[in-house]
XYZ file of C-alpha atoms in Angstrom:
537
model
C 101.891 74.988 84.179
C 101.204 71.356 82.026
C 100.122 72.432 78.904
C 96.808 70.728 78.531
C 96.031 73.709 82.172
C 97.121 76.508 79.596
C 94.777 78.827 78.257
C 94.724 79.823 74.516
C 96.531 83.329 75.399
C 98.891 81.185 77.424
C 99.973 79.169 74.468
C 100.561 82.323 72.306
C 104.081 82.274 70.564
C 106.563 84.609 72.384
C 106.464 87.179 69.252
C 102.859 88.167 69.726
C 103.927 88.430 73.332
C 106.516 90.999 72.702
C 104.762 93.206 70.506
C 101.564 93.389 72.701
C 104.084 94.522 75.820
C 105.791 96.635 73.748
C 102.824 98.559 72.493
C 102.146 98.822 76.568
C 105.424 100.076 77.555
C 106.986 96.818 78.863
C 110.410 96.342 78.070
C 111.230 92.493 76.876
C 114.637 90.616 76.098
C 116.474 87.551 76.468
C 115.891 84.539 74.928
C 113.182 82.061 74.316
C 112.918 79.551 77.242
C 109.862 77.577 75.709
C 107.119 78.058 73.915
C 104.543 81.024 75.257
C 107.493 82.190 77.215
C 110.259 85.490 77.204
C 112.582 86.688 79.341
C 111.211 90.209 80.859
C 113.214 92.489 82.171
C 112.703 94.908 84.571
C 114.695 96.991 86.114
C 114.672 96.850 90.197
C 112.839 99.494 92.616
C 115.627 101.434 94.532
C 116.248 100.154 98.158
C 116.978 102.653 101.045
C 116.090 102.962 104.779
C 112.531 104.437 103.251
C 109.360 102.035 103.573
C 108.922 100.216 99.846
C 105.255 99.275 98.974
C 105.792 97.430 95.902
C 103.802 94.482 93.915
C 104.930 91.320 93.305
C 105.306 89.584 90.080
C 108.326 87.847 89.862
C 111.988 88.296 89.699
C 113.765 89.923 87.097
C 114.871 88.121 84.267
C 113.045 84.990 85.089
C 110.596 83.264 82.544
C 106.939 85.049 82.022
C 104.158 83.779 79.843
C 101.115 85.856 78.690
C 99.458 85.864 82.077
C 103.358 87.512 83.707
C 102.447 90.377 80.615
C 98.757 90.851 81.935
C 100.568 91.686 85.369
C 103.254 94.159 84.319
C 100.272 96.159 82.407
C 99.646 97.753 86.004
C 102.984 97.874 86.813
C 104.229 100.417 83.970
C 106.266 102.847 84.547
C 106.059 106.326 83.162
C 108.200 108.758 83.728
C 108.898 111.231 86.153
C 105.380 112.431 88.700
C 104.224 113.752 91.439
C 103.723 113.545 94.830
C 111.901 103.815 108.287
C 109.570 101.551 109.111
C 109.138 98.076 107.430
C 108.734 97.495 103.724
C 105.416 95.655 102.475
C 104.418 93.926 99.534
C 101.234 94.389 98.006
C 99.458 92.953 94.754
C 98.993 89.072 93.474
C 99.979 87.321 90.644
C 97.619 86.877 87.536
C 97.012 82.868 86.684
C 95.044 83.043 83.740
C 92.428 84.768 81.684
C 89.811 82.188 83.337
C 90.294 83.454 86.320
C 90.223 86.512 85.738
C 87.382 86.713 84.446
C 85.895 84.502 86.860
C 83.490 85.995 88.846
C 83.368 89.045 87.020
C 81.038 91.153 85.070
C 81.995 93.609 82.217
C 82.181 96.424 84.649
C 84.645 95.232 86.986
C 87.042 93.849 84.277
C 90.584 95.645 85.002
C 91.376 98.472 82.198
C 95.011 98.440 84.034
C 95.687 94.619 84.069
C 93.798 91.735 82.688
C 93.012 91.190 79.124
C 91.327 94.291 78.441
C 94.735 96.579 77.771
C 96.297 93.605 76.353
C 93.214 92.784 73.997
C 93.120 97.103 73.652
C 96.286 97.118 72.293
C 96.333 94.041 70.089
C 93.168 95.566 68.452
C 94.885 99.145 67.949
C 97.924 97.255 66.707
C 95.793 95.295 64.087
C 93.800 98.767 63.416
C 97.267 100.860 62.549
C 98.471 98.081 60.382
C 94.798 98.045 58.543
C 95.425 102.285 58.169
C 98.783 102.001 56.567
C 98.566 99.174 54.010
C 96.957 101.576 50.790
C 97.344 99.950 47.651
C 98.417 103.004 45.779
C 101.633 104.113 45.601
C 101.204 107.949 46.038
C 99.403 106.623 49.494
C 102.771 105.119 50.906
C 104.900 108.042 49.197
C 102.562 111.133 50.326
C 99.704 110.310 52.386
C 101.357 108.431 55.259
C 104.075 111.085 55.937
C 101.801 113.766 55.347
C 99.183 112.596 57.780
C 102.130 112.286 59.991
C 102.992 115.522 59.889
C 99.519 116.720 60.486
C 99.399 114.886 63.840
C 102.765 116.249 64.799
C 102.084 119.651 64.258
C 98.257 119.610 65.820
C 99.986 117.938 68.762
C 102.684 120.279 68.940
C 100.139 122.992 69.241
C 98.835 121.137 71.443
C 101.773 121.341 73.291
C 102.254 124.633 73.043
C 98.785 126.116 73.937
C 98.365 123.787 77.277
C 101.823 124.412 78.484
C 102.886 127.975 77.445
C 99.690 129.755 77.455
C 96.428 127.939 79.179
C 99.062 126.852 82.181
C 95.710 125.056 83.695
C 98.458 122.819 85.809
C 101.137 123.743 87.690
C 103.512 121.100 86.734
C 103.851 119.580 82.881
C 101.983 117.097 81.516
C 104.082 114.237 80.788
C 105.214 113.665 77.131
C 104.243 110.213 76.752
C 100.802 111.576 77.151
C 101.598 113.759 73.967
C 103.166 111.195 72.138
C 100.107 108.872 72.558
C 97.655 111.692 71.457
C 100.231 112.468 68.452
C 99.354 108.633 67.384
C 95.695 108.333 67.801
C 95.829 111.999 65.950
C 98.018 110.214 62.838
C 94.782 107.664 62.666
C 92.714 109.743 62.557
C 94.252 111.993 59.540
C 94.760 108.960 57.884
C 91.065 108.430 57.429
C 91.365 110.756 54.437
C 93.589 108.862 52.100
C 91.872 105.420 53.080
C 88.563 106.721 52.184
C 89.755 108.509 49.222
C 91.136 105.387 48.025
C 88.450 103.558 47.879
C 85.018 105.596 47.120
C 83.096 103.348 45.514
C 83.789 100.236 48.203
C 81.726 101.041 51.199
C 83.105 98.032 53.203
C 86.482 99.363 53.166
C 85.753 102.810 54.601
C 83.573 100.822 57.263
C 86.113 99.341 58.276
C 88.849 102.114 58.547
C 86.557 103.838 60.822
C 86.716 101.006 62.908
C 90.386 100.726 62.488
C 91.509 104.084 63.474
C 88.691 103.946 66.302
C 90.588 100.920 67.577
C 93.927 102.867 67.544
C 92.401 106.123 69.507
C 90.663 103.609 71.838
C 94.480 101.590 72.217
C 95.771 105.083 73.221
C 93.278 106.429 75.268
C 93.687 102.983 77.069
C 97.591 103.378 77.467
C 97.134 107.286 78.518
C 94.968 105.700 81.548
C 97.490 102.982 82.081
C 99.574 106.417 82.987
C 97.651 108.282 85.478
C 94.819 104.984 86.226
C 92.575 107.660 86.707
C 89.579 104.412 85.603
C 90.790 101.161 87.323
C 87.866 99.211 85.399
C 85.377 99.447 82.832
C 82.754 100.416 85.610
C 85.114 103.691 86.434
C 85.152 104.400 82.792
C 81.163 104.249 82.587
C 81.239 106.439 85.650
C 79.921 103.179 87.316
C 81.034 103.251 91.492
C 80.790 100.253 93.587
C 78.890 101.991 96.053
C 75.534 102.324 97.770
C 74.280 105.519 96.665
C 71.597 107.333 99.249
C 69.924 110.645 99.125
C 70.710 112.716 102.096
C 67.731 113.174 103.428
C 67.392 109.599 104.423
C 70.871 109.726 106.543
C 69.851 109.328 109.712
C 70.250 112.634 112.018
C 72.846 112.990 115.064
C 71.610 111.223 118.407
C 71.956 113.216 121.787
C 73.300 109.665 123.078
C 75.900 107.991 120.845
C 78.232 105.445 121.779
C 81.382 106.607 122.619
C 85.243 106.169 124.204
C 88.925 105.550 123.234
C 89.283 103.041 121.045
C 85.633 103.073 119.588
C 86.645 99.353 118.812
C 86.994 97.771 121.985
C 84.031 98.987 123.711
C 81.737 98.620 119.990
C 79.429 95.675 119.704
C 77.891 95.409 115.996
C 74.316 94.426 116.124
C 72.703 91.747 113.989
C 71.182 94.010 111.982
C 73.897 95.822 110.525
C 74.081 96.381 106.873
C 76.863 94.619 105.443
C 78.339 97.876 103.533
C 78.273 101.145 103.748
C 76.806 103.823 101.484
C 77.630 107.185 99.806
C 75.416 109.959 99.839
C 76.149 113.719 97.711
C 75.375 117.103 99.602
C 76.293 120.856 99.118
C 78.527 122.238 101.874
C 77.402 125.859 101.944
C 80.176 128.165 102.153
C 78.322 130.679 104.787
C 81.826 131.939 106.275
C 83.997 131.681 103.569
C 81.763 132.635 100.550
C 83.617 129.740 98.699
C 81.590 127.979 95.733
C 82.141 124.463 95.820
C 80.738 121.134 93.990
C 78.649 119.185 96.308
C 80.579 116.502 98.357
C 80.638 112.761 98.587
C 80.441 111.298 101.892
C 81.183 107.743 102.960
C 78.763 106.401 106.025
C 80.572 103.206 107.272
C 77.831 100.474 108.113
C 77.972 100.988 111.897
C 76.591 104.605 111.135
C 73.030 103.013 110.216
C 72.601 101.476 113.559
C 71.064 102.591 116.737
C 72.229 102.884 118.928
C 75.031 104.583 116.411
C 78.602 104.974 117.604
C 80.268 108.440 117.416
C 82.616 108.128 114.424
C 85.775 110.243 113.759
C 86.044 112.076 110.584
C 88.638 111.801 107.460
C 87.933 114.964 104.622
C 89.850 113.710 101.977
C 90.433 116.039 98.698
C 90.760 115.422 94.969
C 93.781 116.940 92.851
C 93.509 118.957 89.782
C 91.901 118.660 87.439
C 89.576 116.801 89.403
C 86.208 116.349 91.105
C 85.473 114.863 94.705
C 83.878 111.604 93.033
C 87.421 110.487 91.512
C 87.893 109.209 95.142
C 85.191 107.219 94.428
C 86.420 105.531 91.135
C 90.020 106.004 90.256
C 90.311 105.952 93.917
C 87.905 102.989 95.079
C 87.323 104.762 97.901
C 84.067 102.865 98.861
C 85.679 99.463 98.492
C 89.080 100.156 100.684
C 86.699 101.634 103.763
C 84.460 98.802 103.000
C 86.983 96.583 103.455
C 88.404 98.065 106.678
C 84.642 97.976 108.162
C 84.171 94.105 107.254
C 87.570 94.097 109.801
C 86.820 95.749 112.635
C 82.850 95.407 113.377
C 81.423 97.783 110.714
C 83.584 100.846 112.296
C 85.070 103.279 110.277
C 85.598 106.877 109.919
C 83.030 109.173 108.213
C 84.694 110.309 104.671
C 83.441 114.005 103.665
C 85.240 114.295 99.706
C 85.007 118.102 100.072
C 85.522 119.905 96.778
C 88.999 122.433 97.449
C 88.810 123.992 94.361
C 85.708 124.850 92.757
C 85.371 123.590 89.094
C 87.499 120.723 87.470
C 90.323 123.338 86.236
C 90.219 126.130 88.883
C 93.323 125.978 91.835
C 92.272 128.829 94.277
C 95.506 127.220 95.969
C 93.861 126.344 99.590
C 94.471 129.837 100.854
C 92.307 132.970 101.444
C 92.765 135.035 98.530
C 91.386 136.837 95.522
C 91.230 133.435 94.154
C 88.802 132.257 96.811
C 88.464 131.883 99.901
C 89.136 128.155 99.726
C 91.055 128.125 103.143
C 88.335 129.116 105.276
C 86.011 126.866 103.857
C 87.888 123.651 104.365
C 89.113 125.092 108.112
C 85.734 126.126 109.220
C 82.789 125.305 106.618
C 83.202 121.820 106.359
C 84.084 121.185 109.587
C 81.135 123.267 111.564
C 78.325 122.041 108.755
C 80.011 118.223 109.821
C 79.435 118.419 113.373
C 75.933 120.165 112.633
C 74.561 117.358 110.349
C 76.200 114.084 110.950
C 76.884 111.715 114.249
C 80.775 112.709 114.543
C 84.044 113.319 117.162
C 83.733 116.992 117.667
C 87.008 116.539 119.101
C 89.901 117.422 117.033
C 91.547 114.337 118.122
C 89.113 112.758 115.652
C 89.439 114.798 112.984
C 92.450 114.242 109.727
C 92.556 115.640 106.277
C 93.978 113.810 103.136
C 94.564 114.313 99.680
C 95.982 113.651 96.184
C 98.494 115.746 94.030
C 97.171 119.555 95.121
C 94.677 117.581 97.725
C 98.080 116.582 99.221
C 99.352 119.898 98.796
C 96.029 121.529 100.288
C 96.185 118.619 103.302
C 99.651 120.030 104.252
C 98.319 123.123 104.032
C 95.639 122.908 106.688
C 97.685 120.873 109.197
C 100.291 123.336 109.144
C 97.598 126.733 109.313
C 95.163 124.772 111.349
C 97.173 122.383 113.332
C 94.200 123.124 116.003
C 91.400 121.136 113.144
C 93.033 119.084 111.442
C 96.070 117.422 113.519
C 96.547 114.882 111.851
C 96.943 114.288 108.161
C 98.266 111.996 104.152
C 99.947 114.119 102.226
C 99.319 112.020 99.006
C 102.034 113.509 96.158
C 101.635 116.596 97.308
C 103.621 120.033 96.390
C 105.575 121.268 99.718
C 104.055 124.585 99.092
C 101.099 126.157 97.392
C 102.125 126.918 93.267
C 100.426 127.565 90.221
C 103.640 126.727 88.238
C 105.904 129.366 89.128
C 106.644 131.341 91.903
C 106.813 134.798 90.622
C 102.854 133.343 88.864
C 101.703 132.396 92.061
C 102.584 135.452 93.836
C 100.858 137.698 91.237
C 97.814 135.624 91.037
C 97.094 134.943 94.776
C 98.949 137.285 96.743
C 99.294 140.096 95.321
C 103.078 140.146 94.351
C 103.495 140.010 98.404
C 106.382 137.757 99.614
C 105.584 138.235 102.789
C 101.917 136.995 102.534
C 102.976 134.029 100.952
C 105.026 133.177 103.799
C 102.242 133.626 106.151
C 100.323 130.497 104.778
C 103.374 128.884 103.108
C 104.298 125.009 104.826
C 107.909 125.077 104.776
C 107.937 128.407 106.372
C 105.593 127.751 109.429
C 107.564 124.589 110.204
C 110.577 126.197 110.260
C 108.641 129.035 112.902
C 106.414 126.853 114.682
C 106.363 123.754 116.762
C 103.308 121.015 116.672
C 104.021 118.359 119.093
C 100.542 117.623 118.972
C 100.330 116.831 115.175
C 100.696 113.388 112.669
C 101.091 112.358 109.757
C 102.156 110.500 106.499
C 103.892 111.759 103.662
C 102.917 109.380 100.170
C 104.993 109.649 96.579
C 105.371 107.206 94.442
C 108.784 105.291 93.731
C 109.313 106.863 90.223
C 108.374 110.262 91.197
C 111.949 111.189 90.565
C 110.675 114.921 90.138
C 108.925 115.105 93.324
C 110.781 113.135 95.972
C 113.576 115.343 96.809
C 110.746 117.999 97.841
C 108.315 115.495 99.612
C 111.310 114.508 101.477
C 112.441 118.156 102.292
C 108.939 118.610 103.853
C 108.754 115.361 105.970
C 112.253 116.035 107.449
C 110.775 119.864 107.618
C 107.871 118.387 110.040
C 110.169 116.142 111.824
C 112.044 119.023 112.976
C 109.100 120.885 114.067
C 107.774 117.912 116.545
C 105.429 116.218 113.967
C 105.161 112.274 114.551
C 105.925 111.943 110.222
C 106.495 108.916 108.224
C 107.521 109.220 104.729
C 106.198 106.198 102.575
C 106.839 105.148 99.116
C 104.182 103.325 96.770
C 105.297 101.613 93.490
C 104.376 103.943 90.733
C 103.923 107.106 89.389
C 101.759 110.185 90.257
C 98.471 108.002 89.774
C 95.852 106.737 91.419
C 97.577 103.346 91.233
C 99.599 104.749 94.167
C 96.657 106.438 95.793
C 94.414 103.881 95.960
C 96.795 101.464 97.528
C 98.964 104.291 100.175
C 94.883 105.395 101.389
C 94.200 101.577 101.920
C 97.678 101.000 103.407
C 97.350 103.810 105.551
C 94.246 102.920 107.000
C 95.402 100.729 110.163
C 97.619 103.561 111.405
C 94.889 106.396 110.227
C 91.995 104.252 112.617
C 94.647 103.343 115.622
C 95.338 107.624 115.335
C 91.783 108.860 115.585
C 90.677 106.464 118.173
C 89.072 103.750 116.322
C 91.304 100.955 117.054
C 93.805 99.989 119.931
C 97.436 100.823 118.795
């Protein structure tokens, strides 16, 4: 790049560089190769016979500017997560702030690449700086380690009540997600001393509230970098992408729909056509299983709103926990990866029913029948029968798959392995290999009753090593630095091979976020359409 093409971030010395990617988890060394530029260093994605989705930004130790930073933001690893075909490479390379912003409005600017984190952090780092320059002595001597102190020990009880006696999920949260919180909790307490130091200068307690706002909003912002639970401002502001419709306008099921095997090749898109497709929200009564569940997105593809309408297989995909259906919709751009696949292949796509598995944002009635809830029954015959009843869909099972995310995966294994005869095929998205709320002994109390044997009844791993389905599919999904979780997600694909399943186990660059998600569902999609008849193989 000349420099007179350089932006002003571009032509930022190397230092600012370093401390910006620090705050953001990016590890930086070797030496200066010109101005604006650093050596970063990353260290390479393991290489088997497994298929590697990974995103491309360079190779390691070669030179990066600013704009090599703004990429690795999205790329940050962090720590251990959840959930033999070719490898794939997915992602681009960021030019510039100008073009990123290009096109753009505030509410699809990137809070997991782009200038936002970077700006984010640079902000916090100016804010923390602000907080602990006090012109008193007794300030640097007393209040600073005292206010860190405060932070520790609120975090650490933190700590302690989440994952020793609430237990609301059944794995650990992550530590860097404590150690952020301990720091936006230190500028916070630190509030106290700066305004105490000052009374009588209004300006300068102003501006400390702006300070340590910047450092909780720097933190919050790296905590999302974790899980990218909001991929862009929009997500943040609950903001969707998406056509939203009321139900009542969706048009009703035909007696004559267009139908055969693959939809595709015998599917003409009229003129007409809308050029998306649109989301509408609905309650899926729980008449045979008594389950209470949150009302359900559902995705319409664009061929769905013509007429004469084609009959269009089905995809229930489920959210993990905590969660709510609509994080499909944000952290997991749902709308814009079907949207996408429709602009390919006429307007076709499969109708996406976000069913709600567990009943509040904290709840895990663990996708079985039990005193927990009857959560089982209602994704095996509920959702399936009020489908078929209400929208133009395949009745046929052939047509039918269930996905999910973290326990969504879990709960997607689940029903393909209890109801092979609904749900035959299936993405097991980071998913446990068997139902938990933690611990085992925990889980039996809770769900079964302290009964082994009931819990082997519904469990995966058991049924696969009992039962054959030569008539079932599907992908397993974890992401590359799921250290914690691969061994098991393997276990269970090699489980499913054994029992006849057609299985794939994939790997997506990251963590146990939606980062992986997002980009395995859209990934997925080809094989997913060819599978339920929408496409020729």
């Amino acid at each position: 790049m000349k420099p007179s093409q350089r932006t002003p971030l571009d032509r930022c010395r190397p230092g600012v560089i370093v401390t910006v990617a620090w705050m953001s988890g990016i590890r930086c060394g070797g030496s200066r190769t010109d101005r604006g530029s650093v050596h970063l260093h990353r260290r390479p994605g393991p290489h088997s016979r497994i298929r590697i989705l990974r995103n491309a930004t360079g190779r390691r130790g070669t030179p990066a500017t600013v704009p090599d930073v703004l990429t690795l933001l999205a790329e940050k690893r962090s720590g251990p997560v959840r959930s033999t075909p070719p490898s794939r490479t997915v992602g681009s390379k960021i030019s510039g702030i100008s073009d990123i912003l290009q096109g753009h409005t505030l509410v699809d600017l990137s809070l997991l690449s782009g200038p936002i984190p970077l700006l984010v952090a640079a902000t916090g780092a100016a804010g923390g700086v602000w907080l602990l320059t006090g012109h008193a002595g007794w300030f640097r001597r007393r209040a600073i380690p005292l206010c860190a102190a405060t932070a520790a020990i609120l975090t650490g009880c933190l700590w302690f009540w989440v994952e020793r006696v609430w237990r609301p999920l059944p794995d650990p949260i992550p530590l860097t997600v404590y150690l952020w919180t301990a720091l936006a909790l230190w500028a916070v307490a630190l509030l106290v001393p700066r305004v105490l130091i000052a009374p009588r200068r209004a300006w300068a307690a102003a501006v400390s509230v702006v300070a340590a706002a910047a450092v909780v909003a720097a933190c919050a912002v790296q905590v999302n970098l974790f899980f990218a639970a909001y991929p862009t401002v929009g997500a943040a502001l609950g903001f969707e992408h998406v056509t939203r419709i009321d139900f009542r306008s969706v048009p009703p099921p035909t007696p004559t729909p267009i139908t055969g095997r693959p939809l595709e090749s015998i599917w003409t898109p009229p003129a007409d056509m809308p050029r998306s497709g649109a989301v509408t929200s609905v309650n899926i009564p729980g008449d045979r299983s008594g389950f209470h569940a949150r009302r359900a997105d559902i995705y319409l593809p664009p061929a769905y709103f013509t007429d004469p309408r084609p009959q269009l297989p089905v995809l229930v995909l489920l959210a993990g926990q905590p969660g709510q259906p609509k994080d499909w919709l944000t952290g997991g751009r749902l709308g814009t990866t079907m949207d996408n696949f429709a602009h390919h292949h006429g307007g076709l796509g499969p109708v996406v029913v976000v069913a709600d598995a567990t009943g509040s944002t904290w709840d895990n009635p663990l996708c079985v029948d039990s005193p927990l809830g009857h959560a089982a029954t209602y994704l095996a015959e509920d959702v399936p029968t009020w489908t078929k009843a209400h929208l133009q869909v395949d009745p046929d099972p052939g047509g039918w798959a269930i996905g999910g995310l973290s326990l969504g995966g879990t709960c997607a294994l689940q029903m393909a392995t209890n109801y092979p005869q609904t749900y035959p095929t299936f993405l097991d998205l980071s998913g446990d290999p068997e139902p938990t709320l933690g611990d085992h002994q925990r889980t039996l109390d809770a769900a079964f009753g302290g009964n082994q044997a009931a819990f082997t009844r519904v469990n995966p791993l058991d049924l696969l090593a009992e039962h054959r389905y030569p008539d079932s599919a599907g992908v397993f999904v974890v992401g590359s630095h799921d250290d914690e979780l691969k061994p098991s997600i393997r276990k269970a694909c090699d489980a499913a091979r054994q029992a006849g399943m057609d299985v794939t186990y994939v790997e997506v660059r990251g963590g146990h976020t939606f980062a992986v998600w997002s980009v395995a569902l859209a990934t997925e999609m080809n094989w997913l359409a060819t599978r339920l008849g929408l496409t020729p193989s």
